[in-house]
mmCIF file of C-alpha atoms in Angstrom:
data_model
loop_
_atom_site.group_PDB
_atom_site.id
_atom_site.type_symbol
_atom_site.label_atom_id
_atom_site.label_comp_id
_atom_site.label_asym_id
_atom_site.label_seq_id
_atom_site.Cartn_x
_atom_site.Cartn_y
_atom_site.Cartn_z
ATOM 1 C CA UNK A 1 58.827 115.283 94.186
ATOM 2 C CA UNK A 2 62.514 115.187 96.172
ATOM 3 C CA UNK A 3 65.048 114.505 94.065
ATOM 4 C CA UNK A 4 68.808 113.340 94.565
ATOM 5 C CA UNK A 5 71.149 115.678 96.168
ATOM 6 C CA UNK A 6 74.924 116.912 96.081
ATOM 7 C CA UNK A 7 77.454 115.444 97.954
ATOM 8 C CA UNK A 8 77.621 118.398 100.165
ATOM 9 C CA UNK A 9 74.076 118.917 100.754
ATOM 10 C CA UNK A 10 73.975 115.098 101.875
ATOM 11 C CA UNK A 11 76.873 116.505 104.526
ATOM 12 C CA UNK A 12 74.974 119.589 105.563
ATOM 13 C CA UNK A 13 71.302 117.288 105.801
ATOM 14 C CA UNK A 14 71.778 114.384 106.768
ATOM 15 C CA UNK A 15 68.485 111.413 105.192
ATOM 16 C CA UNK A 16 66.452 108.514 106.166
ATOM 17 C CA UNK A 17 63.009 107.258 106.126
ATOM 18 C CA UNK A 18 60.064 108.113 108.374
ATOM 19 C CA UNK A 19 57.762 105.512 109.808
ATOM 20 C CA UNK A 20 57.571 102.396 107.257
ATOM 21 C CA UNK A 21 54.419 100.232 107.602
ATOM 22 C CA UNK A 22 56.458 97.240 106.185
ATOM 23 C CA UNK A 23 59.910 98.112 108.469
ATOM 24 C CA UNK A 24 61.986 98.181 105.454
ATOM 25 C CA UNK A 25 63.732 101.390 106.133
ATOM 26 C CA UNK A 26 65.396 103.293 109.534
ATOM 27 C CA UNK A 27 62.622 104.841 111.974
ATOM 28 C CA UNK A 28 61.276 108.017 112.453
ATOM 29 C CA UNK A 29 64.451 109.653 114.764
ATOM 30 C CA UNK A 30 61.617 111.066 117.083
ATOM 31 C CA UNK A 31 57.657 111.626 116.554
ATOM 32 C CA UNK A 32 56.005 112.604 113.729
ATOM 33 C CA UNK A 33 54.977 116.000 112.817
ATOM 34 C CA UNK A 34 52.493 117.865 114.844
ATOM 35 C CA UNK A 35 49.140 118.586 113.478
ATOM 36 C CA UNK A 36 49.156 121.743 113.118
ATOM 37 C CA UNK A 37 50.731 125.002 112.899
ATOM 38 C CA UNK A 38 53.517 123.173 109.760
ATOM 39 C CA UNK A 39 55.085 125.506 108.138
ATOM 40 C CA UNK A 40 56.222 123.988 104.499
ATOM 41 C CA UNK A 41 58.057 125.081 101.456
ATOM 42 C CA UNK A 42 57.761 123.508 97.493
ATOM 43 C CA UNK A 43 59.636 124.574 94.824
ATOM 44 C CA UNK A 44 58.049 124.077 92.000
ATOM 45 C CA UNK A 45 56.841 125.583 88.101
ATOM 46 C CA UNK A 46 55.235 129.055 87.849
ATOM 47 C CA UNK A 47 52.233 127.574 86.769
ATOM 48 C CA UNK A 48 51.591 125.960 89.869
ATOM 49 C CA UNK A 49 50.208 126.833 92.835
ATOM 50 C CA UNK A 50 49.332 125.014 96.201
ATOM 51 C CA UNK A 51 49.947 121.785 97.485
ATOM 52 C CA UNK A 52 47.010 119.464 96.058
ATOM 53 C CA UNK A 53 48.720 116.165 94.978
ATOM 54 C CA UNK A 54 52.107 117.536 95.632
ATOM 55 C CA UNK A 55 55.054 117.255 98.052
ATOM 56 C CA UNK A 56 56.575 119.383 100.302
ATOM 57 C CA UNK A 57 58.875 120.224 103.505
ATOM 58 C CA UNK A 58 59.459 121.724 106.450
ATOM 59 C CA UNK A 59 62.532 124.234 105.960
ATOM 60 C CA UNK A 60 65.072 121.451 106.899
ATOM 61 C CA UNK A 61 63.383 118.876 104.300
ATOM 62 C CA UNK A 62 63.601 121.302 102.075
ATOM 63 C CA UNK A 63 66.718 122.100 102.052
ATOM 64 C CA UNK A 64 67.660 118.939 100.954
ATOM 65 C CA UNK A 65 66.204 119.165 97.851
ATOM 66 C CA UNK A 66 67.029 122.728 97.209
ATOM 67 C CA UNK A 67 70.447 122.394 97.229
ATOM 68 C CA UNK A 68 70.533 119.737 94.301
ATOM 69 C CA UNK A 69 68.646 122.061 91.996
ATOM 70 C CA UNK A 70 71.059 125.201 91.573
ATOM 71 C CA UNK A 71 71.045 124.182 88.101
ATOM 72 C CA UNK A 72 69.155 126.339 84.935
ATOM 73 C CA UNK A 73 66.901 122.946 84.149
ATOM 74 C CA UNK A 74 67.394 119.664 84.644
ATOM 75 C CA UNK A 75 66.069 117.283 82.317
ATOM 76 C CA UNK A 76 63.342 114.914 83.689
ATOM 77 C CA UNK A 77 62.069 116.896 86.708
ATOM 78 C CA UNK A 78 60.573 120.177 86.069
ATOM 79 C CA UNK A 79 60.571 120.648 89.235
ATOM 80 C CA UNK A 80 64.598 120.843 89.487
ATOM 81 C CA UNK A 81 65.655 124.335 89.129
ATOM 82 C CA UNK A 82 65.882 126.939 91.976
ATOM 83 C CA UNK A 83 66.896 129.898 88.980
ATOM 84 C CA UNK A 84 63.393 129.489 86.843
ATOM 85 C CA UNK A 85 60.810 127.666 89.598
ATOM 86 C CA UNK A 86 59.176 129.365 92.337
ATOM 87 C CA UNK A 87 58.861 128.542 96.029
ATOM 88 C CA UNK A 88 55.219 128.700 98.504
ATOM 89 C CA UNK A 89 55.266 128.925 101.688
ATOM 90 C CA UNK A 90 52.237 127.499 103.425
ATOM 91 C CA UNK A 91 50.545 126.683 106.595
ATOM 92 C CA UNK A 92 49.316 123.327 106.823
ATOM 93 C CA UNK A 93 47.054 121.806 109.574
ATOM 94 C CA UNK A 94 46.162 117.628 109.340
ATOM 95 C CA UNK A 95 43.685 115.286 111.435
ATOM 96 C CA UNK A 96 46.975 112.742 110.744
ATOM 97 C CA UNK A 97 49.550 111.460 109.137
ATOM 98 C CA UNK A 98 49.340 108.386 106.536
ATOM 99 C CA UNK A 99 51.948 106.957 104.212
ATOM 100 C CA UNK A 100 54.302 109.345 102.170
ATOM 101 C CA UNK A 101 53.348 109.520 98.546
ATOM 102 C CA UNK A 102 56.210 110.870 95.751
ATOM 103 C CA UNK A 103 54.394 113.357 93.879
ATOM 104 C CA UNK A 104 56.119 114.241 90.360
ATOM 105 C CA UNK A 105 55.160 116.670 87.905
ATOM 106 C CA UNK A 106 53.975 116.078 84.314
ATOM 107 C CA UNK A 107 57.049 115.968 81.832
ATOM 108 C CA UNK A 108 58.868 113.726 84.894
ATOM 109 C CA UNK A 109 60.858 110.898 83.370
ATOM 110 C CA UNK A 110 63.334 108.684 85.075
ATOM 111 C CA UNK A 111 62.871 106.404 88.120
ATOM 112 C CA UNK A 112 59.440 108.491 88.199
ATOM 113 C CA UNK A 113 57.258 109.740 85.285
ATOM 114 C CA UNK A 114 54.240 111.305 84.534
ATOM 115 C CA UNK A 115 53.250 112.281 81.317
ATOM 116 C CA UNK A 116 53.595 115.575 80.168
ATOM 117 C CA UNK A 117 50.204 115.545 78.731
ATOM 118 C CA UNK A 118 48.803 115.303 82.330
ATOM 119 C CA UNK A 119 47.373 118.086 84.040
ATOM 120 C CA UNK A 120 47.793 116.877 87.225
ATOM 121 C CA UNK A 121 50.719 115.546 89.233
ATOM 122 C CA UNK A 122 50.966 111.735 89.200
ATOM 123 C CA UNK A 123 51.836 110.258 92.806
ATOM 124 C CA UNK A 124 52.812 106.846 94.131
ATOM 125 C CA UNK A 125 52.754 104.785 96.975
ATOM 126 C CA UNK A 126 56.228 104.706 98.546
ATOM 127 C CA UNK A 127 56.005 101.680 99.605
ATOM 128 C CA UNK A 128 55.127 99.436 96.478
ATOM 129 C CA UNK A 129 55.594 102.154 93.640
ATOM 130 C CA UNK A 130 51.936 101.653 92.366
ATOM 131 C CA UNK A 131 50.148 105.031 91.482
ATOM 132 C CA UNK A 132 48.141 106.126 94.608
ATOM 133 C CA UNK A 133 44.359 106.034 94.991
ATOM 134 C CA UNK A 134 42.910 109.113 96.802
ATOM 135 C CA UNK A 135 39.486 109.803 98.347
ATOM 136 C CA UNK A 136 37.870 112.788 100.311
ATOM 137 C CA UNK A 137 39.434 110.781 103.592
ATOM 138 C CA UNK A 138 43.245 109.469 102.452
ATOM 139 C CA UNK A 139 45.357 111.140 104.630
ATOM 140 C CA UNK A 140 48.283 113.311 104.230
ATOM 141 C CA UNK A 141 51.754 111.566 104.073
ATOM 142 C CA UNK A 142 54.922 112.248 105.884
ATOM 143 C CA UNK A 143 58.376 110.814 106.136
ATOM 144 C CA UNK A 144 62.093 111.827 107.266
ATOM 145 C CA UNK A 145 63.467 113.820 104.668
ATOM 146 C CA UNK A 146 65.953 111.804 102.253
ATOM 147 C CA UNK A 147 67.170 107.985 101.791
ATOM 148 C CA UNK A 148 69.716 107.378 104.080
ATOM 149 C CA UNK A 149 69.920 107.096 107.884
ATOM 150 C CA UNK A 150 69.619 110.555 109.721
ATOM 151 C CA UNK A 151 67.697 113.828 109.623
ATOM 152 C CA UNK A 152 66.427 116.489 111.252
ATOM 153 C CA UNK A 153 63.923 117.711 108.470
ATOM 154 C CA UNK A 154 60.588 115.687 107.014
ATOM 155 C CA UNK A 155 58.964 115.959 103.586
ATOM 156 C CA UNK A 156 55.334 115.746 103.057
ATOM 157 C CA UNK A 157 52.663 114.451 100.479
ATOM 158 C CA UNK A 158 48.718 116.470 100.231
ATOM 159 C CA UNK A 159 46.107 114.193 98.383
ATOM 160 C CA UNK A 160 43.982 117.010 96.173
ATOM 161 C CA UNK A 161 40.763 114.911 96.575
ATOM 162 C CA UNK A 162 41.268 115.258 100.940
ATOM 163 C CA UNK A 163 41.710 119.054 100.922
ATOM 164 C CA UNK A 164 39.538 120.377 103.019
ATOM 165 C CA UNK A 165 38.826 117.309 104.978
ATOM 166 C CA UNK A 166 41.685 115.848 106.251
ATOM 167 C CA UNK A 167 44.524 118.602 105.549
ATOM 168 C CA UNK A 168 44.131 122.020 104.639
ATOM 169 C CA UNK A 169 46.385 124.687 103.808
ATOM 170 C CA UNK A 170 47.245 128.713 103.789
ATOM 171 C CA UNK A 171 49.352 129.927 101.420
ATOM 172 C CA UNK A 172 51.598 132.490 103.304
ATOM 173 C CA UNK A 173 54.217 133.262 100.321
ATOM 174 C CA UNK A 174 55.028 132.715 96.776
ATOM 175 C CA UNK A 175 58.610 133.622 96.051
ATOM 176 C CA UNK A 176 61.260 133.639 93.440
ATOM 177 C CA UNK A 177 63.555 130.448 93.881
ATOM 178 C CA UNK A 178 65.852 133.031 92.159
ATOM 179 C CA UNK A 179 65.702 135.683 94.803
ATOM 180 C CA UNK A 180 66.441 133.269 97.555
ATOM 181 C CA UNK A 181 69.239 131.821 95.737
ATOM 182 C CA UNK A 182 70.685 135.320 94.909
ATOM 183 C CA UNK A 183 70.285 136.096 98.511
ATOM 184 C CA UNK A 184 72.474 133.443 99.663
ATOM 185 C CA UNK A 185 75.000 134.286 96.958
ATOM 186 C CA UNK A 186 75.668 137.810 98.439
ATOM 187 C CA UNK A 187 75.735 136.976 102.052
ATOM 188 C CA UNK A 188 78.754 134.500 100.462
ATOM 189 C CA UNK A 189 80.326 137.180 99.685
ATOM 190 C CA UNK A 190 79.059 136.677 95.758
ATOM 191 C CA UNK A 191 80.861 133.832 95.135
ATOM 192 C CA UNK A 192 82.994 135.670 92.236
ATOM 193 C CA UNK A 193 84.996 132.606 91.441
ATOM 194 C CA UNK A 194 81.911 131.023 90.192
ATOM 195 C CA UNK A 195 81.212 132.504 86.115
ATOM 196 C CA UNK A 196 78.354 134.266 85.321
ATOM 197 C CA UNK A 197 74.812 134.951 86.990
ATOM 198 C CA UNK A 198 73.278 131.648 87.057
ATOM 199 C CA UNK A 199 72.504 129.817 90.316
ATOM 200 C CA UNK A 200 74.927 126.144 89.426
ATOM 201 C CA UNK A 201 76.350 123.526 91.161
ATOM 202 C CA UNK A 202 79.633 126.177 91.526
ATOM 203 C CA UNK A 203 77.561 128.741 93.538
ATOM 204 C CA UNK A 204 75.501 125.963 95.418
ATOM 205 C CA UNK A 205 78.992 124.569 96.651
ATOM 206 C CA UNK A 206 80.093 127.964 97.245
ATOM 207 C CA UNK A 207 77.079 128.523 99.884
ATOM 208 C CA UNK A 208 77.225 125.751 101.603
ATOM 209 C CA UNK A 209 81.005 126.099 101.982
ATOM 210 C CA UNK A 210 80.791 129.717 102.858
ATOM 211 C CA UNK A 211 77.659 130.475 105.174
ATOM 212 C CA UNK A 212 77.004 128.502 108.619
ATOM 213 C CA UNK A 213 73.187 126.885 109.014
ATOM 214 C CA UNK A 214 72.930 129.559 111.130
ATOM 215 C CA UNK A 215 73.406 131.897 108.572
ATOM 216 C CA UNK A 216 71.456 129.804 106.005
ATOM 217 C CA UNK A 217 68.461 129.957 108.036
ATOM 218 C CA UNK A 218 68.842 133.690 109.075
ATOM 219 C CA UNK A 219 68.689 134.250 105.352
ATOM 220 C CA UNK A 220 65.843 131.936 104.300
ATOM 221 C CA UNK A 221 63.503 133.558 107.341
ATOM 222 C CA UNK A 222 64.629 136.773 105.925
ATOM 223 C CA UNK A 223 63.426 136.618 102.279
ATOM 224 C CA UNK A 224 60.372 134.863 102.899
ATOM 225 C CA UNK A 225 59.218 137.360 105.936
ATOM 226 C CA UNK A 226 60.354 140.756 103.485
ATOM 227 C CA UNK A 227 58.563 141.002 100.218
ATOM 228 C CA UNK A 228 60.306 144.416 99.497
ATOM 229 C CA UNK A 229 63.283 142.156 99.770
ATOM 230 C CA UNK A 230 62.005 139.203 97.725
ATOM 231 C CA UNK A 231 58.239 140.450 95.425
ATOM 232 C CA UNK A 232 55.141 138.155 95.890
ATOM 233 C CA UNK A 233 54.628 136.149 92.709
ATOM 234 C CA UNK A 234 51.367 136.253 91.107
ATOM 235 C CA UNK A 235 49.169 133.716 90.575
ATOM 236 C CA UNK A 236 48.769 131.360 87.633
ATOM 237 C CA UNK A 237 46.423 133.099 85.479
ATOM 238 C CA UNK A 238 47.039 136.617 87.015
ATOM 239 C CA UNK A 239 48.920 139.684 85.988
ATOM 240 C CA UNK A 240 50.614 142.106 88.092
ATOM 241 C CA UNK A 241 49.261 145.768 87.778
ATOM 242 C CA UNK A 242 51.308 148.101 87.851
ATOM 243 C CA UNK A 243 50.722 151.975 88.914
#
């Protein structure tokens, strides 16, 4: 699931809520996704793959999130580490948009948990925090990206049991978090004042400092379109062969 962000990531994104049943929280600045065609992003464990009873974004949603988790590992979301985690990219088409669900990994602890004995990712209702109860016709959730008032970008929730029915998905990329973090670190000019190699809160501050959105974005489209630049990832389960 989305986790908190920096300071300067809340500058460069901007947050609020999408459409809210109840009204509780700012509207939707705009409509709501289309229905197809989405192009989303998760960072998430190795182990993983595709975006069954998981969350996601579109490139500015996730964005938000990203640039909280230049860190090795945080404790209580596995989720939360650009350096060891890698991203999918993946076409996603919908019949419609329900409520947003926050989908955590197992091993989450904090304001959300899941067990780490779980196999599955646990996901709740926004709304009323209460786990979430899918069948073959819940819909896909979506919502503006964040907690505060503004954004351009939306996050996304895929109930596993629906797939197929009422959402499906293409898998376009599997990446590295590392690689596009490195990549963004030399178009910064390397950001030598941070120490060593690993992608921290130093070299996430020097990024957003250094490089424009433009430049951000001109990046991100880069890696993910060049996998000479940036390697596809195998799958759980599989092993690359090598020649």
């Amino acid at each position: 699931a989305m986790g908190p962000v920096t300071t300067l990531a809340l500058a460069f994104l901007g947050l609020a809520f999408a459409q809210h049943p109840r009204g509780r929280f700012p509207p939707a600045p705009g409509p709501l996704p289309p229905l197809t065609g989405n192009i989303l992003y998760h960072l998430f464990e190795r182990k993983y793959t595709g975006l069954g009873n998981k969350d996601a974004g579109d490139y500015k949603g996730d964005m938000t999130f990203i640039f909280s988790e230049f860190e090795p590992k945080r404790k209580g979301n596995p989720e939360s580490s650009l350096e060891a985690n890698i991203i999918e990219m993946s076409q996603v088409n919908v019949t419609g948009w329900g409520e947003y669900e926050a989908c955590n990994a197992p091993g989450c602890t904090g304001i959300h948990v899941c067990p780490a004995n779980q196999t599955l990712y646990c996901c709740e209702v926004q709304s009323t925090r209460k786990p979430a109860q899918h069948n073959k016709t819940s819909l896909p959730g979506t919502r503006v990206a964040n907690h505060y008032n503004t954004s351009n970008g939306w996050w996304f929730s895929f109930p596993m049991e629906s797939q197929g029915t009422t959402w499906t998905e293409k898998r376009l990329r599997r990446i590295n978090g590392k690689c596009l973090g490195n990549a963004w670190r030399k178009a910064a000019g390397g950001c030598h004042r941070c120490p060593g190699q690993s992608l921290d809160a130093c070299v996430s501050n020097c990024i957003q400092t250094t490089l424009s959105q433009l430049v951000l974005k001109h990046v991100w489209d880069r890696v993910f379109s060049d996998p000479t630049e940036c390697p596809e990832v195998p799958l759980p389960g599989t092993s690359v062969i090598t020649v």
